[in-house]
CSV table of C-alpha atoms and ligand atoms in Angstrom, one decimal:
chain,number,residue,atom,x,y,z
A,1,UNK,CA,-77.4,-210.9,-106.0
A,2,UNK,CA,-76.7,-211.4,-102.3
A,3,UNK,CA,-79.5,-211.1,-100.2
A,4,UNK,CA,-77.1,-208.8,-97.9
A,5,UNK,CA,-76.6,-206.5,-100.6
A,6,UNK,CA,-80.5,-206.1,-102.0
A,7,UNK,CA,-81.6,-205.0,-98.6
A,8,UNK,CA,-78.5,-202.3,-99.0
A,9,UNK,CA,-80.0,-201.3,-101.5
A,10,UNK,CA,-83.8,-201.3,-100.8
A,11,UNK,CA,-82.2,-199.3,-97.7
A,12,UNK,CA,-80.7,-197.2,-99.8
A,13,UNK,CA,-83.8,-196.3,-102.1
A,14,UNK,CA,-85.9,-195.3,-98.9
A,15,UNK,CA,-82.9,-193.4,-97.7
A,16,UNK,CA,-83.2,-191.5,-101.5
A,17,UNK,CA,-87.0,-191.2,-100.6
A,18,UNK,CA,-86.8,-189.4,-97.5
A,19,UNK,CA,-83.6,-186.8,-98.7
A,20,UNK,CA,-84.2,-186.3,-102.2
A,21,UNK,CA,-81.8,-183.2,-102.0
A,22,UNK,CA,-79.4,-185.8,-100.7
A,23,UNK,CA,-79.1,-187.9,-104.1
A,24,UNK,CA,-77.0,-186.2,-106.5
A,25,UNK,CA,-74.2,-186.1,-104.2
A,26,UNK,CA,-74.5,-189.8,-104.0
A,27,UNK,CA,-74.7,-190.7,-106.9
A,28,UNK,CA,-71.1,-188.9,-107.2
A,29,UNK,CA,-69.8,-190.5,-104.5
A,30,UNK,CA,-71.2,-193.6,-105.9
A,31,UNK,CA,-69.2,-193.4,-109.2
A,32,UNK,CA,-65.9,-192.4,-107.6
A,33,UNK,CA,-66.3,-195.0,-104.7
A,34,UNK,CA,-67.0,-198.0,-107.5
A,35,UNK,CA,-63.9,-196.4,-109.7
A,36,UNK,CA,-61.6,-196.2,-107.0
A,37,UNK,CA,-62.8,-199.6,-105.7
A,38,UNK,CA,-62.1,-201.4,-108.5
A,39,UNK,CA,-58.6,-200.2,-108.8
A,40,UNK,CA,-58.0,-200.6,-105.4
A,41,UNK,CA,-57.0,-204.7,-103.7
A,42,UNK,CA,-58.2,-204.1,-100.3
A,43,UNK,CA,-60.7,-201.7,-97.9
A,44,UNK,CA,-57.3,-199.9,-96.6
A,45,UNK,CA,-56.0,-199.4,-99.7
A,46,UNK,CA,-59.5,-198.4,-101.5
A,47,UNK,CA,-59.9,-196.0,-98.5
A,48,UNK,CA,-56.5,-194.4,-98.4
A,49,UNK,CA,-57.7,-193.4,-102.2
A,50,UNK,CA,-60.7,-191.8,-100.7
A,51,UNK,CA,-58.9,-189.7,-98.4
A,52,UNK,CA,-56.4,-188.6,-101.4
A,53,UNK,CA,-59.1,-187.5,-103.3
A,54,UNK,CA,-61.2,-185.9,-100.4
A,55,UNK,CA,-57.7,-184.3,-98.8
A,56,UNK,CA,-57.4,-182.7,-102.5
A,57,UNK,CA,-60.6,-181.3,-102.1
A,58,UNK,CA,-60.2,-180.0,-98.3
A,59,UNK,CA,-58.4,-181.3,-95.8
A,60,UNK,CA,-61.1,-179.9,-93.1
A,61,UNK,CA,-63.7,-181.7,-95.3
A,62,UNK,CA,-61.9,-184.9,-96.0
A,63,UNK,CA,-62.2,-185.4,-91.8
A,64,UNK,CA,-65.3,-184.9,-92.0
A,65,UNK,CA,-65.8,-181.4,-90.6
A,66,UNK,CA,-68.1,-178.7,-93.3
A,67,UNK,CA,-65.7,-175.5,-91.8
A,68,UNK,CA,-62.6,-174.5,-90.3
A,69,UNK,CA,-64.9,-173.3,-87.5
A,70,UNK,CA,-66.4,-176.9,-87.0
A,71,UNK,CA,-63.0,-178.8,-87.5
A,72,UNK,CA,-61.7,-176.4,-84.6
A,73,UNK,CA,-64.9,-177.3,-82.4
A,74,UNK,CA,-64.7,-181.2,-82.9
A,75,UNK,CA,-61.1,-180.6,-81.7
A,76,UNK,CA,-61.7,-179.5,-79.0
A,77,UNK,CA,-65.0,-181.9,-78.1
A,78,UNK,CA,-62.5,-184.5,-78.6
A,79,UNK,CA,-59.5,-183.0,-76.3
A,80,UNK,CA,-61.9,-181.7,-73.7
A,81,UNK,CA,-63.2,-185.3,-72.6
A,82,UNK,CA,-60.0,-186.6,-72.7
A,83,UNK,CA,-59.0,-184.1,-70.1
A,84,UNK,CA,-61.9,-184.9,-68.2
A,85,UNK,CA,-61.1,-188.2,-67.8
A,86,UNK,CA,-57.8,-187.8,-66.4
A,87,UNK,CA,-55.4,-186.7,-69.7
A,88,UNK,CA,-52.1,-185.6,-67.9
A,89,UNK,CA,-48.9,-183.7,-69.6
A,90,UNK,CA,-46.9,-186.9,-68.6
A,91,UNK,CA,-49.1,-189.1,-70.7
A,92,UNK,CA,-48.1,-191.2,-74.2
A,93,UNK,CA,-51.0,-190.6,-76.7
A,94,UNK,CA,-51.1,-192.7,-79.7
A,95,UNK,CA,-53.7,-191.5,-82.0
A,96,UNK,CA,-55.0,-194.0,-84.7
A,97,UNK,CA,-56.1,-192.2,-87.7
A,98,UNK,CA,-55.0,-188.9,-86.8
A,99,UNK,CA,-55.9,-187.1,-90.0
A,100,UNK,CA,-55.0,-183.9,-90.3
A,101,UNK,CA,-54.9,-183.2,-86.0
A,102,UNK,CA,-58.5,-181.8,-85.5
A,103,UNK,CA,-57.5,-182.8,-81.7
A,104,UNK,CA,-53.4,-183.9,-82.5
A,105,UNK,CA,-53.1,-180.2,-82.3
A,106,UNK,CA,-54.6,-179.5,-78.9
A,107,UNK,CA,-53.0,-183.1,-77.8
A,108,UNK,CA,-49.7,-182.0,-78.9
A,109,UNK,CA,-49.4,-178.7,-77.0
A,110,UNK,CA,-50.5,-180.1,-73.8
A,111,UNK,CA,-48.8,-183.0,-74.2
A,112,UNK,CA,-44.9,-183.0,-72.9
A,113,UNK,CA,-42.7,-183.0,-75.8
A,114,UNK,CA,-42.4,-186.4,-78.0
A,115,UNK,CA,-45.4,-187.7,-76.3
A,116,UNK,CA,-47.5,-187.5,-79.0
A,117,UNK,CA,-47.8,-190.4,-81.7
A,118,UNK,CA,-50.0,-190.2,-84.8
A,119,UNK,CA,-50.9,-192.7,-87.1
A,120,UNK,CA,-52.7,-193.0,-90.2
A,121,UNK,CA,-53.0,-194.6,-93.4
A,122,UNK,CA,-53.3,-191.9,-95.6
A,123,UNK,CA,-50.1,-190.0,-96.6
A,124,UNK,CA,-52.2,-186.9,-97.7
A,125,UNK,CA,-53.4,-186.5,-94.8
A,126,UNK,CA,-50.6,-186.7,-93.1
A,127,UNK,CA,-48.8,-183.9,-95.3
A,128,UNK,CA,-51.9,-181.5,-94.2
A,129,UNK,CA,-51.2,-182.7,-90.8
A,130,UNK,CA,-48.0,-181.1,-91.3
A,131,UNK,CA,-48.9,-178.2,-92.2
A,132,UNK,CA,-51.4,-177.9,-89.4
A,133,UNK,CA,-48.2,-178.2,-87.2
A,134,UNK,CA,-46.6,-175.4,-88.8
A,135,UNK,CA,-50.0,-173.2,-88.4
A,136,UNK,CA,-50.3,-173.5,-84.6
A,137,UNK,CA,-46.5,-173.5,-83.9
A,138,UNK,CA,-46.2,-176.5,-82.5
A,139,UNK,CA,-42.6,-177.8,-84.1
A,140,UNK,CA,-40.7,-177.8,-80.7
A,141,UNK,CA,-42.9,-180.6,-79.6
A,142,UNK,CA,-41.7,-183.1,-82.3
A,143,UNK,CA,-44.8,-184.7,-82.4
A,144,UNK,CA,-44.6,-188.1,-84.1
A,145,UNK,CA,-46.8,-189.1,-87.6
A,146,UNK,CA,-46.2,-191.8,-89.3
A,147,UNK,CA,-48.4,-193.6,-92.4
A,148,UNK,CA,-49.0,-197.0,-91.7
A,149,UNK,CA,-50.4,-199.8,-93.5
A,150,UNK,CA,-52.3,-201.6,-90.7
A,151,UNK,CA,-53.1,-201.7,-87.5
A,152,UNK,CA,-50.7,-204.6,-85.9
A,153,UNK,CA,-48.5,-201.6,-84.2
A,154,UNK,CA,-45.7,-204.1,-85.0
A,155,UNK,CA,-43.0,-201.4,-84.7
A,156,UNK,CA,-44.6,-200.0,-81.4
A,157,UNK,CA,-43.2,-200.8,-78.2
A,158,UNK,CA,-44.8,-202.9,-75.6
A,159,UNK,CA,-47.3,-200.7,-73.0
A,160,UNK,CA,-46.0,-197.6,-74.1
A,161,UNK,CA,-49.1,-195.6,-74.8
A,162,UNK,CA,-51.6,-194.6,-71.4
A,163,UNK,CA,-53.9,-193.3,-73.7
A,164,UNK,CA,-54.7,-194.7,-77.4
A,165,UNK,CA,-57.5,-192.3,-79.3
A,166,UNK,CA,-59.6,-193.0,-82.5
A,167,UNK,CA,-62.3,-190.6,-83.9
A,168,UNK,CA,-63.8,-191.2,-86.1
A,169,UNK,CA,-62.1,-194.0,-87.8
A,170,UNK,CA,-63.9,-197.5,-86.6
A,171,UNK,CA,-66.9,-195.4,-88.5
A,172,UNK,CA,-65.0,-195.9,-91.6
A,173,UNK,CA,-63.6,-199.3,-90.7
A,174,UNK,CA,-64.9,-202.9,-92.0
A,175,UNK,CA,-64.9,-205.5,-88.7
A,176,UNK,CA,-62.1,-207.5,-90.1
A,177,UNK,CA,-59.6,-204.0,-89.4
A,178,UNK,CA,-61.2,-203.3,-85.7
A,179,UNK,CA,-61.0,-206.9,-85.1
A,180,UNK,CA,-57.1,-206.6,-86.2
A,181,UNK,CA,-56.6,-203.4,-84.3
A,182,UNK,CA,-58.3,-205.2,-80.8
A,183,UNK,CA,-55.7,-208.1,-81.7
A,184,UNK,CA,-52.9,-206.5,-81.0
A,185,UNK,CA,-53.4,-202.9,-79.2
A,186,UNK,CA,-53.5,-204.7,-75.7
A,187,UNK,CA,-49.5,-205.0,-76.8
A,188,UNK,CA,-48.7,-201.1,-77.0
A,189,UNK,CA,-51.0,-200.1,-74.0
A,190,UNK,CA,-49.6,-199.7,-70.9
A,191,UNK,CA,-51.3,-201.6,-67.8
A,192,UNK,CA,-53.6,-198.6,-66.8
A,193,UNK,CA,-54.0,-197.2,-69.9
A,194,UNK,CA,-57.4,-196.8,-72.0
A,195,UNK,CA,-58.1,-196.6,-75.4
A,196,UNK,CA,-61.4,-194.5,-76.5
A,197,UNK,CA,-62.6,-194.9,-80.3
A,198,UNK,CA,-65.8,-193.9,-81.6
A,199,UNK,CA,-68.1,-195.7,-83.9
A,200,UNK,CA,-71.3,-195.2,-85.9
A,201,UNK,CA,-74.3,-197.1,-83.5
A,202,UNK,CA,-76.9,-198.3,-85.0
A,203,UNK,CA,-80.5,-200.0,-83.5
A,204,UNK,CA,-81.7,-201.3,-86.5
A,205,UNK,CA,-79.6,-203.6,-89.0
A,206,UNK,CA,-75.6,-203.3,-88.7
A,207,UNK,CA,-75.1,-202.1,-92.7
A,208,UNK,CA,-72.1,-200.1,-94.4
A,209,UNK,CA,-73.0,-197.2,-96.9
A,210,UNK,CA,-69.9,-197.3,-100.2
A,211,UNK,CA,-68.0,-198.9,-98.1
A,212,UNK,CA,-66.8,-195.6,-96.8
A,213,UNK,CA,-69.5,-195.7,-93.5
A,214,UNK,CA,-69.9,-198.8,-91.3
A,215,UNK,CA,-72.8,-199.0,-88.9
A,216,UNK,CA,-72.8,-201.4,-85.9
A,217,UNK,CA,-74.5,-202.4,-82.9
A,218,UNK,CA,-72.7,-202.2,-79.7
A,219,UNK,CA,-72.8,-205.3,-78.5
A,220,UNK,CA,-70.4,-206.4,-82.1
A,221,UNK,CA,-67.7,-204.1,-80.9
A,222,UNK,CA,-67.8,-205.1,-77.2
A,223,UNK,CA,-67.9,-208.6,-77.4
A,224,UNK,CA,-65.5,-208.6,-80.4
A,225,UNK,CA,-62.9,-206.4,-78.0
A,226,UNK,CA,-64.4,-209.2,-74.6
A,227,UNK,CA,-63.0,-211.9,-77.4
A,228,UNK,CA,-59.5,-210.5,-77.6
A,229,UNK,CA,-58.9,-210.5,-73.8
A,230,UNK,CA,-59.9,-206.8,-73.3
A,231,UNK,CA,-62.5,-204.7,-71.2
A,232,UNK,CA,-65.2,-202.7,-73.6
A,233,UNK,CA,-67.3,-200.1,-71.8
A,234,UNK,CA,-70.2,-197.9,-73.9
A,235,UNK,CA,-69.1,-194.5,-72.3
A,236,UNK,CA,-72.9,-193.2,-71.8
A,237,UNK,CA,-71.6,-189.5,-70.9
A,238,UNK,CA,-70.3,-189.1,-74.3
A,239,UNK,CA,-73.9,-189.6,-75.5
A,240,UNK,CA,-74.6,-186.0,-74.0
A,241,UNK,CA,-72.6,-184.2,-76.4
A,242,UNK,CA,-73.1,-183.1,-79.9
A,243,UNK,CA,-71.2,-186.1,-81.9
A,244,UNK,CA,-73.2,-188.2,-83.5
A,245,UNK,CA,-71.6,-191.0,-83.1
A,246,UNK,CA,-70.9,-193.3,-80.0
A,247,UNK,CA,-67.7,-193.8,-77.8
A,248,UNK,CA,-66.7,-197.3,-76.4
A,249,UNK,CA,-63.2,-197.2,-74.1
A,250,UNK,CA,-61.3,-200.4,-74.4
A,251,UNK,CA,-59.0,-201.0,-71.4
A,252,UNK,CA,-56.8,-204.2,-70.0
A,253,UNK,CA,-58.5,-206.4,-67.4
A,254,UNK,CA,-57.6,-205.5,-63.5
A,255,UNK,CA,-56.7,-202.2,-64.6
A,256,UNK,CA,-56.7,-199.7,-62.2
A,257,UNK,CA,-56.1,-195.8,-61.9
A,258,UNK,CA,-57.8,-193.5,-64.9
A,259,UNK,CA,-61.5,-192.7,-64.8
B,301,LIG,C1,-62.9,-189.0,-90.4
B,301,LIG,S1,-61.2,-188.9,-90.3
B,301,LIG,C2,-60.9,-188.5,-88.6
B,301,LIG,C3,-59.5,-187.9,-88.4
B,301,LIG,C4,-59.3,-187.6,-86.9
B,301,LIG,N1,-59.4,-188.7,-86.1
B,301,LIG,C5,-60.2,-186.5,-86.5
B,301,LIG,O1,-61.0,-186.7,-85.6
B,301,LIG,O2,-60.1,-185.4,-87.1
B,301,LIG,C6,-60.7,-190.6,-90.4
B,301,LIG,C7,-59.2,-190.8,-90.4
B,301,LIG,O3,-58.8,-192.1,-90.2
B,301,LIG,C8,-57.9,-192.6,-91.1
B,301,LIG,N2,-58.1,-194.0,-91.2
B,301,LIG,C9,-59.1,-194.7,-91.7
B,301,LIG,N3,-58.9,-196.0,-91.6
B,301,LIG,C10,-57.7,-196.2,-90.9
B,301,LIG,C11,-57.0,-197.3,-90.4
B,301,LIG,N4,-57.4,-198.6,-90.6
B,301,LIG,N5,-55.8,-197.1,-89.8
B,301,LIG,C12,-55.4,-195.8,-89.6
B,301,LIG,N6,-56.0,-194.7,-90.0
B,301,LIG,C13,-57.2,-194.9,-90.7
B,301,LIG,C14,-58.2,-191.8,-92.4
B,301,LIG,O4,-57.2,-191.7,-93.3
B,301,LIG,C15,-58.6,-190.4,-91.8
B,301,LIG,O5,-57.5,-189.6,-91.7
């Protein structure tokens, strides 16, 4: 055995120690997890399965929120700060991992019509995204979703998008995917454009829970984005509100303009 993955699980059995009421849930998440693992050749493809058999289950649940009522206040968390830091109407959003629209749907109505882009690797989500389109009336803005396989944006155009969004998803991501993502979103973003994306921060050791939760230090994510020619900034007002995890906004060097 590895000695990366005995200390997983020595953190995992004090973990089981101090939320007893936590285990039996785990231990179902374990089987799935290892079953659709095995069957799966890579992270993107194993999760994609995850999110089919989570959508399934609840779409509101499978993007992590417990209720309707919480999925429609992360929305707005998420939409709010963005308008806070200079969102206009005129804007192009491209929203990586855009699940089933928690804050697509708030994007898409302010946003001028066909300026929203949503991506996402799971096709299930993306049919509940549809519906959630359908619910809030929002056809006439033709918002854009499209599954993808990976995050090389190959058949974006060049700085197109002033603002590129992901919640949610880095904290579900293995380096190897944000590292692809940093390679190539500098391409799609236009010269003043940001791009915000949250992540699970951890103090202690960086570690990754069924594969399904990845926990890193900051420092990982800003000097991986520093690597690939980009500007990473922790965003230390986000820290004031209720998510749990942190946001880091990525922009071009000499940019100018947005907050
Ligand atoms: C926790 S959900 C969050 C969804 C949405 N951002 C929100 O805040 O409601 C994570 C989403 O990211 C998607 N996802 C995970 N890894 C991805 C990747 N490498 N590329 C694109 N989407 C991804 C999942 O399918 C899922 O819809």
């Amino acid at each position: 055995m590895h000695n990366k993955d005995r200390s997983n699980l020595v953190r995992q059995a004090v973990y089981a120690i101090q939320h007893p009421g936590r285990v039996p849930r785990h231990v179902r998440r374990l089987a799935r997890d290892t079953w659709l693992r095995l069957r799966s050749p890579d992270h993107t493809s194993y999760y994609r399965a995850v999110m089919r058999s989570d959508t399934a289950r609840s779409p509101y649940s499978a993007v992590g929120s417990k209720s309707r009522e919480r999925w429609i206040k992360m929305g707005r968390t998420q939409f709010d700060y963005l308008l806070k830091h200079g969102l206009r109407p005129e804007h192009r959003v491209l929203e990586i991992g855009c699940g089933n629209l928690r804050a697509g749907r708030l994007l898409i109505d302010y946003l001028d019509t066909g300026h929203y882009f949503g991506i996402d690797i799971s096709p299930d989500i993306l049919i509940a995204a549809q519906n959630t389109i359908v619910d809030y009336g929002l056809r006439e803005k033709l918002p854009n979703l499209t599954p993808v396989r990976d995050l090389k944006f190959a058949f974006l155009p060049d700085r197109h998008f002033d603002v590129v969004h992901a919640h949610s998803v880095f904290s579900h991501s293995p380096l190897h995917v944000i590292e692809e993502c940093f390679t190539h979103v500098g391409r799609v973003l236009a010269p003043d454009g940001w791009f915000d994306f949250t992540f699970d921060r951890t103090e202690g050791k960086e570690h990754q829970v069924l594969r399904e939760d990845f926990y890193y230090h900051t420092e990982t994510l800003v000097d991986l984005a520093g690597r690939h020619g980009l500007v990473a900034t922790f965003m230390e007002d986000w820290e004031r509100l209720p998510p749990k995890q942190s946001k880091i906004r990525v922009t071009l060097p000499g940019r100018n303009g947005h907050a």
